[in-house]
Each structure stands twice: as structure tokens, then as C-alpha cells.
Amino acid sequence: MSLSIIIPCLNEADAIAATLEALQPLRKRGAEVLVIDGGSRDDTVARARPLADAVVSVPRGRALQMNAGAAQAHGEILLFLHADCRLPDTADGLIIDGLRRERKNWGRFDVTIAGRHPLLKVVAACMNLRSRLTGIATGDQGMFVTRTLFEAAGRFPEIALMEDIALSRRLRRFGSPLCLRHRLSTSGRRWEKHGVLRTIPLMWHLRLAYWLGADPHKLALRYAANKQ
């Protein structure tokens, strides 16, 4: 089974080269790496080109970008990775072997949040536990899915926020996820920049509002306002 890694990004010049450098061993083993840019105004595209199989520019919107990447990809398994995340060194084998062994068609990694604040370890532990209990994965956890199931589930709904949770709910109807205990590392910059103690209740509130039927566009506006 072949693997395509799809990275949506916007103004990630400071992070994208290091992220792609870490993926070069996987490329040498046959993984495809696609960077899907949403209109960056910095050097993201220029820095990504030498380190990816393709860099594609599309209109801004994470769900739209990831769907565009899936349409361009050639792999039988699609892995959606944020631009500030680092996969385990053997992520390709872990995914392919795990899906075959467990007879599953989608999944995610456990996550660790890189940063100095002691509460980040607690946040990561809660994310991993919540995901196991609910069968819901978030983008920070490196969601992966077979192309066949991704298409059957209708791809990412092109909404302004919570597209990862929305797709997880669709995928869950076809079976539970493969929850790999190997850890993906994601940056704690968002948490530390806006305050961990402030961000935790904000994310809880937004997710609860979404589960209760709130408009994702309005939630995205609320999220953006809280980042100011």
C-alpha cells in the first residue's frame, strides 16, 4: 500500500522546511509528499518546492486545501499532516502495517505537544484519551485514511472550522479508528502564544458548541477573535 502525505499550509515559512526535511526518509522509502498552499504571502512555497513532490496553490481553507491534495495524490493511503507536526520516524510502516494487522481503514497517532508549559502534557494526555473514548480524531493527531474510505465518506466537509471532527464522525460510521500509541509531535506555539489556561476552555467551548449544532462559520469567527 502506498502513502501520500498531504500538508495544508498558510504562511508557514518558519516551519515548513523543517517539517519537510523530517519527511525525506519517508520519501526515500516511497511516500509521496504534497504541500497544498492556501495563498501564503511569505516564502512558504519557495521553501517547500525543493523538499516536496508537488506544491499546489489553491484558495484558502483547510478543508478545501486537504481535499485538493487528496485529488492530486497517488497513494492508496492519505495522511493529513499539519505544517508544524513531526511524525514518528517509522510512521509509514506503522500506518501500513497497523491498518493491515487490525483490518481497519483509518486512524491517527497519539500526540505530544512540544513546549515549555507543564500543562501541555496534560492537554496532550486528555486529547489522546478523549480520542480513544470517542473514536474522534483531530488534525493535530495526523489523521490517515484509505482513499477508498475517504471518498466513501464524502471527503472533508468544506466548513470553516471543525472539518476534522466532522470527517471523523463520518468515518466512524464505517468502523473505529486505529489509535497508534506512537507519538506525533505538534507545536505548542498556539497554546503558548495565546495562553494555555485561556486556550483550553476556548477549545472546549468551541467543540461543545459544534456538537450542539452551532454554525462552523460563526465558531471560526469566534476563534479568530480570541486569537487577536
mmCIF file of C-alpha atoms in Angstrom:
data_model
loop_
_atom_site.group_PDB
_atom_site.id
_atom_site.type_symbol
_atom_site.label_atom_id
_atom_site.label_comp_id
_atom_site.label_asym_id
_atom_site.label_seq_id
_atom_site.Cartn_x
_atom_site.Cartn_y
_atom_site.Cartn_z
ATOM 1 C CA MET A 1 0.000 0.000 0.000
ATOM 2 C CA SER A 2 1.368 3.404 -0.958
ATOM 3 C CA LEU A 3 1.240 6.519 1.226
ATOM 4 C CA SER A 4 0.610 10.157 0.311
ATOM 5 C CA ILE A 5 1.275 12.851 2.935
ATOM 6 C CA ILE A 6 -0.825 15.974 2.399
ATOM 7 C CA ILE A 7 0.200 19.172 4.187
ATOM 8 C CA PRO A 8 -2.173 22.155 4.058
ATOM 9 C CA CYS A 9 -0.402 25.381 4.922
ATOM 10 C CA LEU A 10 -0.701 29.151 5.013
ATOM 11 C CA ASN A 11 2.203 31.478 5.831
ATOM 12 C CA GLU A 12 4.327 28.687 7.317
ATOM 13 C CA ALA A 13 7.740 29.839 6.075
ATOM 14 C CA ASP A 14 9.239 29.494 9.567
ATOM 15 C CA ALA A 15 8.151 25.857 9.960
ATOM 16 C CA ILE A 16 7.644 24.237 6.579
ATOM 17 C CA ALA A 17 11.284 23.474 5.678
ATOM 18 C CA ALA A 18 11.966 21.654 8.955
ATOM 19 C CA THR A 19 8.718 19.713 8.628
ATOM 20 C CA LEU A 20 9.583 18.606 5.108
ATOM 21 C CA GLU A 21 13.195 17.809 5.971
ATOM 22 C CA ALA A 22 11.910 15.366 8.585
ATOM 23 C CA LEU A 23 9.830 13.643 5.888
ATOM 24 C CA GLN A 24 12.715 12.993 3.491
ATOM 25 C CA PRO A 25 13.431 9.462 4.835
ATOM 26 C CA LEU A 26 9.789 8.565 4.181
ATOM 27 C CA ARG A 27 10.062 9.971 0.648
ATOM 28 C CA LYS A 28 13.103 7.781 0.050
ATOM 29 C CA ARG A 29 11.009 4.775 1.098
ATOM 30 C CA GLY A 30 8.325 5.698 -1.433
ATOM 31 C CA ALA A 31 5.948 8.073 0.356
ATOM 32 C CA GLU A 32 4.614 10.990 -1.668
ATOM 33 C CA VAL A 33 4.644 14.472 -0.051
ATOM 34 C CA LEU A 34 2.270 17.166 -1.272
ATOM 35 C CA VAL A 35 2.159 20.734 0.067
ATOM 36 C CA ILE A 36 -1.145 22.498 -0.529
ATOM 37 C CA ASP A 37 -0.761 26.241 -0.052
ATOM 38 C CA GLY A 38 -3.710 28.498 0.605
ATOM 39 C CA GLY A 39 -2.235 31.746 -0.673
ATOM 40 C CA SER A 40 0.781 32.364 1.546
ATOM 41 C CA ARG A 41 2.285 35.841 1.444
ATOM 42 C CA ASP A 42 5.659 34.733 2.805
ATOM 43 C CA ASP A 43 8.287 32.299 1.489
ATOM 44 C CA THR A 44 6.323 29.115 2.249
ATOM 45 C CA VAL A 45 6.013 27.999 -1.374
ATOM 46 C CA ALA A 46 9.636 28.726 -2.277
ATOM 47 C CA ARG A 47 10.939 26.863 0.761
ATOM 48 C CA ALA A 48 8.628 23.884 0.189
ATOM 49 C CA ARG A 49 9.303 23.263 -3.510
ATOM 50 C CA PRO A 50 12.730 21.600 -3.233
ATOM 51 C CA LEU A 51 11.510 19.255 -0.488
ATOM 52 C CA ALA A 52 8.115 18.063 -1.769
ATOM 53 C CA ASP A 53 6.878 16.019 -4.707
ATOM 54 C CA ALA A 54 4.445 18.790 -5.550
ATOM 55 C CA VAL A 55 3.407 22.194 -4.230
ATOM 56 C CA VAL A 56 -0.100 23.190 -5.230
ATOM 57 C CA SER A 57 -1.751 26.583 -4.697
ATOM 58 C CA VAL A 58 -5.499 26.687 -4.103
ATOM 59 C CA PRO A 59 -7.909 29.101 -2.418
ATOM 60 C CA ARG A 60 -7.577 29.388 1.348
ATOM 61 C CA GLY A 61 -9.478 26.961 3.572
ATOM 62 C CA ARG A 62 -8.020 23.932 5.329
ATOM 63 C CA ALA A 63 -10.772 21.522 4.257
ATOM 64 C CA LEU A 64 -10.664 22.759 0.665
ATOM 65 C CA GLN A 65 -6.861 22.502 0.657
ATOM 66 C CA MET A 66 -6.862 18.946 2.010
ATOM 67 C CA ASN A 67 -9.492 17.822 -0.476
ATOM 68 C CA ALA A 68 -7.434 19.371 -3.277
ATOM 69 C CA GLY A 69 -4.384 17.494 -2.016
ATOM 70 C CA ALA A 70 -6.302 14.230 -1.949
ATOM 71 C CA ALA A 71 -7.382 14.803 -5.554
ATOM 72 C CA GLN A 72 -3.727 15.294 -6.583
ATOM 73 C CA ALA A 73 -2.338 12.399 -4.535
ATOM 74 C CA HIS A 74 -1.455 8.983 -5.954
ATOM 75 C CA GLY A 75 -1.267 6.955 -2.739
ATOM 76 C CA GLU A 76 -3.736 4.362 -1.550
ATOM 77 C CA ILE A 77 -3.486 5.829 1.962
ATOM 78 C CA LEU A 78 -3.874 9.565 2.608
ATOM 79 C CA LEU A 79 -2.178 11.117 5.641
ATOM 80 C CA PHE A 80 -3.176 14.684 6.506
ATOM 81 C CA LEU A 81 -0.423 16.462 8.416
ATOM 82 C CA HIS A 82 -0.283 19.966 9.856
ATOM 83 C CA ALA A 83 2.704 22.073 8.869
ATOM 84 C CA ASP A 84 4.048 22.231 12.433
ATOM 85 C CA CYS A 85 3.857 18.489 13.187
ATOM 86 C CA ARG A 86 6.563 15.809 13.246
ATOM 87 C CA LEU A 87 5.744 12.187 12.533
ATOM 88 C CA PRO A 88 7.466 9.238 14.199
ATOM 89 C CA ASP A 89 10.469 8.098 12.159
ATOM 90 C CA THR A 90 8.730 4.907 11.053
ATOM 91 C CA ALA A 91 5.292 6.426 10.523
ATOM 92 C CA ASP A 92 4.866 4.893 7.065
ATOM 93 C CA GLY A 93 5.378 1.342 8.299
ATOM 94 C CA LEU A 94 3.318 1.935 11.427
ATOM 95 C CA ILE A 95 0.353 3.070 9.346
ATOM 96 C CA ILE A 96 0.518 0.447 6.615
ATOM 97 C CA ASP A 97 1.258 -2.476 8.917
ATOM 98 C CA GLY A 98 -1.244 -1.305 11.526
ATOM 99 C CA LEU A 99 -4.130 -0.963 9.085
ATOM 100 C CA ARG A 100 -3.423 -4.412 7.624
ATOM 101 C CA ARG A 101 -2.977 -6.097 11.003
ATOM 102 C CA GLU A 102 -6.059 -4.568 12.612
ATOM 103 C CA ARG A 103 -8.139 -4.683 9.427
ATOM 104 C CA LYS A 104 -9.032 -1.016 9.717
ATOM 105 C CA ASN A 105 -9.275 1.721 7.146
ATOM 106 C CA TRP A 106 -8.453 4.882 9.054
ATOM 107 C CA GLY A 107 -6.749 6.115 12.194
ATOM 108 C CA ARG A 108 -4.470 8.586 13.921
ATOM 109 C CA PHE A 109 -1.422 8.871 16.179
ATOM 110 C CA ASP A 110 -1.198 9.725 19.830
ATOM 111 C CA VAL A 111 0.124 13.245 20.189
ATOM 112 C CA THR A 112 2.648 15.080 22.310
ATOM 113 C CA ILE A 113 2.682 18.892 22.383
ATOM 114 C CA ALA A 114 6.132 20.458 22.187
ATOM 115 C CA GLY A 115 6.541 23.402 24.525
ATOM 116 C CA ARG A 116 7.675 24.551 27.948
ATOM 117 C CA HIS A 117 4.360 24.942 29.752
ATOM 118 C CA PRO A 118 3.786 21.972 32.113
ATOM 119 C CA LEU A 119 0.085 21.836 31.297
ATOM 120 C CA LEU A 120 0.818 20.898 27.678
ATOM 121 C CA LYS A 121 1.486 17.325 28.801
ATOM 122 C CA VAL A 122 -1.922 17.258 30.449
ATOM 123 C CA VAL A 123 -3.597 18.675 27.330
ATOM 124 C CA ALA A 124 -1.959 16.001 25.144
ATOM 125 C CA ALA A 125 -2.930 13.191 27.523
ATOM 126 C CA CYS A 126 -6.542 14.417 27.519
ATOM 127 C CA MET A 127 -6.581 14.621 23.708
ATOM 128 C CA ASN A 128 -5.338 11.054 23.383
ATOM 129 C CA LEU A 129 -7.769 9.684 25.956
ATOM 130 C CA ARG A 130 -10.727 11.572 24.533
ATOM 131 C CA SER A 131 -9.921 10.284 21.059
ATOM 132 C CA ARG A 132 -9.828 6.671 22.252
ATOM 133 C CA LEU A 133 -13.113 7.005 24.114
ATOM 134 C CA THR A 134 -14.998 8.802 21.329
ATOM 135 C CA GLY A 135 -13.403 7.436 18.159
ATOM 136 C CA ILE A 136 -12.912 11.035 17.025
ATOM 137 C CA ALA A 137 -9.560 12.281 15.718
ATOM 138 C CA THR A 138 -8.340 15.846 15.258
ATOM 139 C CA GLY A 139 -5.974 17.262 12.690
ATOM 140 C CA ASP A 140 -3.184 17.597 15.249
ATOM 141 C CA GLN A 141 -3.120 13.785 15.504
ATOM 142 C CA GLY A 142 -2.132 13.099 11.899
ATOM 143 C CA MET A 143 -5.324 11.565 10.532
ATOM 144 C CA PHE A 144 -4.841 8.870 7.903
ATOM 145 C CA VAL A 145 -7.429 7.064 5.795
ATOM 146 C CA THR A 146 -7.567 4.820 2.766
ATOM 147 C CA ARG A 147 -8.515 6.638 -0.388
ATOM 148 C CA THR A 148 -11.497 4.331 -0.879
ATOM 149 C CA LEU A 149 -12.947 5.161 2.532
ATOM 150 C CA PHE A 150 -12.131 8.879 2.191
ATOM 151 C CA GLU A 151 -14.212 9.019 -0.977
ATOM 152 C CA ALA A 152 -16.982 6.884 0.508
ATOM 153 C CA ALA A 153 -17.200 9.227 3.493
ATOM 154 C CA GLY A 154 -17.588 12.245 1.227
ATOM 155 C CA ARG A 155 -14.170 13.844 1.853
ATOM 156 C CA PHE A 156 -13.709 16.734 4.269
ATOM 157 C CA PRO A 157 -16.827 18.878 4.502
ATOM 158 C CA GLU A 158 -15.708 22.324 3.369
ATOM 159 C CA ILE A 159 -16.648 24.197 6.524
ATOM 160 C CA ALA A 160 -14.720 26.982 8.247
ATOM 161 C CA LEU A 161 -13.803 25.036 11.386
ATOM 162 C CA MET A 162 -14.094 21.510 12.838
ATOM 163 C CA GLU A 163 -13.664 19.798 9.468
ATOM 164 C CA ASP A 164 -11.500 17.145 11.117
ATOM 165 C CA ILE A 165 -14.152 16.305 13.686
ATOM 166 C CA ALA A 166 -16.859 16.288 11.009
ATOM 167 C CA LEU A 167 -14.899 13.829 8.871
ATOM 168 C CA SER A 168 -14.125 11.647 11.913
ATOM 169 C CA ARG A 169 -17.825 11.348 12.633
ATOM 170 C CA ARG A 170 -18.433 10.208 9.052
ATOM 171 C CA LEU A 171 -15.530 7.751 9.113
ATOM 172 C CA ARG A 172 -16.641 6.310 12.434
ATOM 173 C CA ARG A 173 -19.794 5.030 10.745
ATOM 174 C CA PHE A 174 -17.596 2.671 8.732
ATOM 175 C CA GLY A 175 -15.573 1.450 11.705
ATOM 176 C CA SER A 176 -13.462 2.565 14.641
ATOM 177 C CA PRO A 177 -10.056 4.199 14.076
ATOM 178 C CA LEU A 178 -6.646 2.642 14.502
ATOM 179 C CA CYS A 179 -5.252 4.527 17.512
ATOM 180 C CA LEU A 180 -1.488 4.291 17.271
ATOM 181 C CA ARG A 181 0.283 4.839 20.581
ATOM 182 C CA HIS A 182 3.410 6.035 18.817
ATOM 183 C CA ARG A 183 3.507 9.776 19.276
ATOM 184 C CA LEU A 184 3.348 12.527 16.722
ATOM 185 C CA SER A 185 4.804 15.802 17.982
ATOM 186 C CA THR A 186 2.893 19.005 17.363
ATOM 187 C CA SER A 187 3.952 22.521 18.183
ATOM 188 C CA GLY A 188 2.613 24.187 21.312
ATOM 189 C CA ARG A 189 3.006 27.647 19.771
ATOM 190 C CA ARG A 190 -0.740 28.293 19.539
ATOM 191 C CA TRP A 191 -1.247 27.311 23.159
ATOM 192 C CA GLU A 192 1.698 29.309 24.492
ATOM 193 C CA LYS A 193 1.091 32.400 22.354
ATOM 194 C CA HIS A 194 -2.496 32.830 23.481
ATOM 195 C CA GLY A 195 -2.101 31.332 26.953
ATOM 196 C CA VAL A 196 -2.659 27.678 27.843
ATOM 197 C CA LEU A 197 -5.191 28.473 30.556
ATOM 198 C CA ARG A 198 -7.114 30.651 28.117
ATOM 199 C CA THR A 199 -6.928 28.284 25.141
ATOM 200 C CA ILE A 200 -8.112 25.137 26.949
ATOM 201 C CA PRO A 201 -11.605 26.460 27.842
ATOM 202 C CA LEU A 202 -11.875 28.161 24.445
ATOM 203 C CA MET A 203 -11.330 24.883 22.580
ATOM 204 C CA TRP A 204 -13.687 23.003 24.908
ATOM 205 C CA HIS A 205 -16.340 25.659 24.359
ATOM 206 C CA LEU A 206 -15.968 25.636 20.568
ATOM 207 C CA ARG A 207 -16.131 21.848 20.349
ATOM 208 C CA LEU A 208 -19.158 21.665 22.635
ATOM 209 C CA ALA A 209 -20.896 24.357 20.597
ATOM 210 C CA TYR A 210 -20.182 22.433 17.404
ATOM 211 C CA TRP A 211 -21.546 19.183 18.886
ATOM 212 C CA LEU A 212 -24.693 21.103 19.849
ATOM 213 C CA GLY A 213 -25.175 22.297 16.274
ATOM 214 C CA ALA A 214 -23.519 25.728 16.131
ATOM 215 C CA ASP A 215 -22.625 27.156 12.724
ATOM 216 C CA PRO A 216 -18.923 26.363 11.994
ATOM 217 C CA HIS A 217 -18.517 29.748 10.267
ATOM 218 C CA LYS A 218 -19.591 31.588 13.406
ATOM 219 C CA LEU A 219 -17.331 29.388 15.505
ATOM 220 C CA ALA A 220 -14.417 30.231 13.214
ATOM 221 C CA LEU A 221 -15.094 33.950 13.689
ATOM 222 C CA ARG A 222 -15.160 33.450 17.452
ATOM 223 C CA TYR A 223 -11.907 31.501 17.307
ATOM 224 C CA ALA A 224 -10.236 34.208 15.208
ATOM 225 C CA ALA A 225 -11.448 36.946 17.568
ATOM 226 C CA ASN A 226 -9.927 35.135 20.546
ATOM 227 C CA LYS A 227 -6.563 34.958 18.778
ATOM 228 C CA GLN A 228 -6.330 38.742 18.448
#
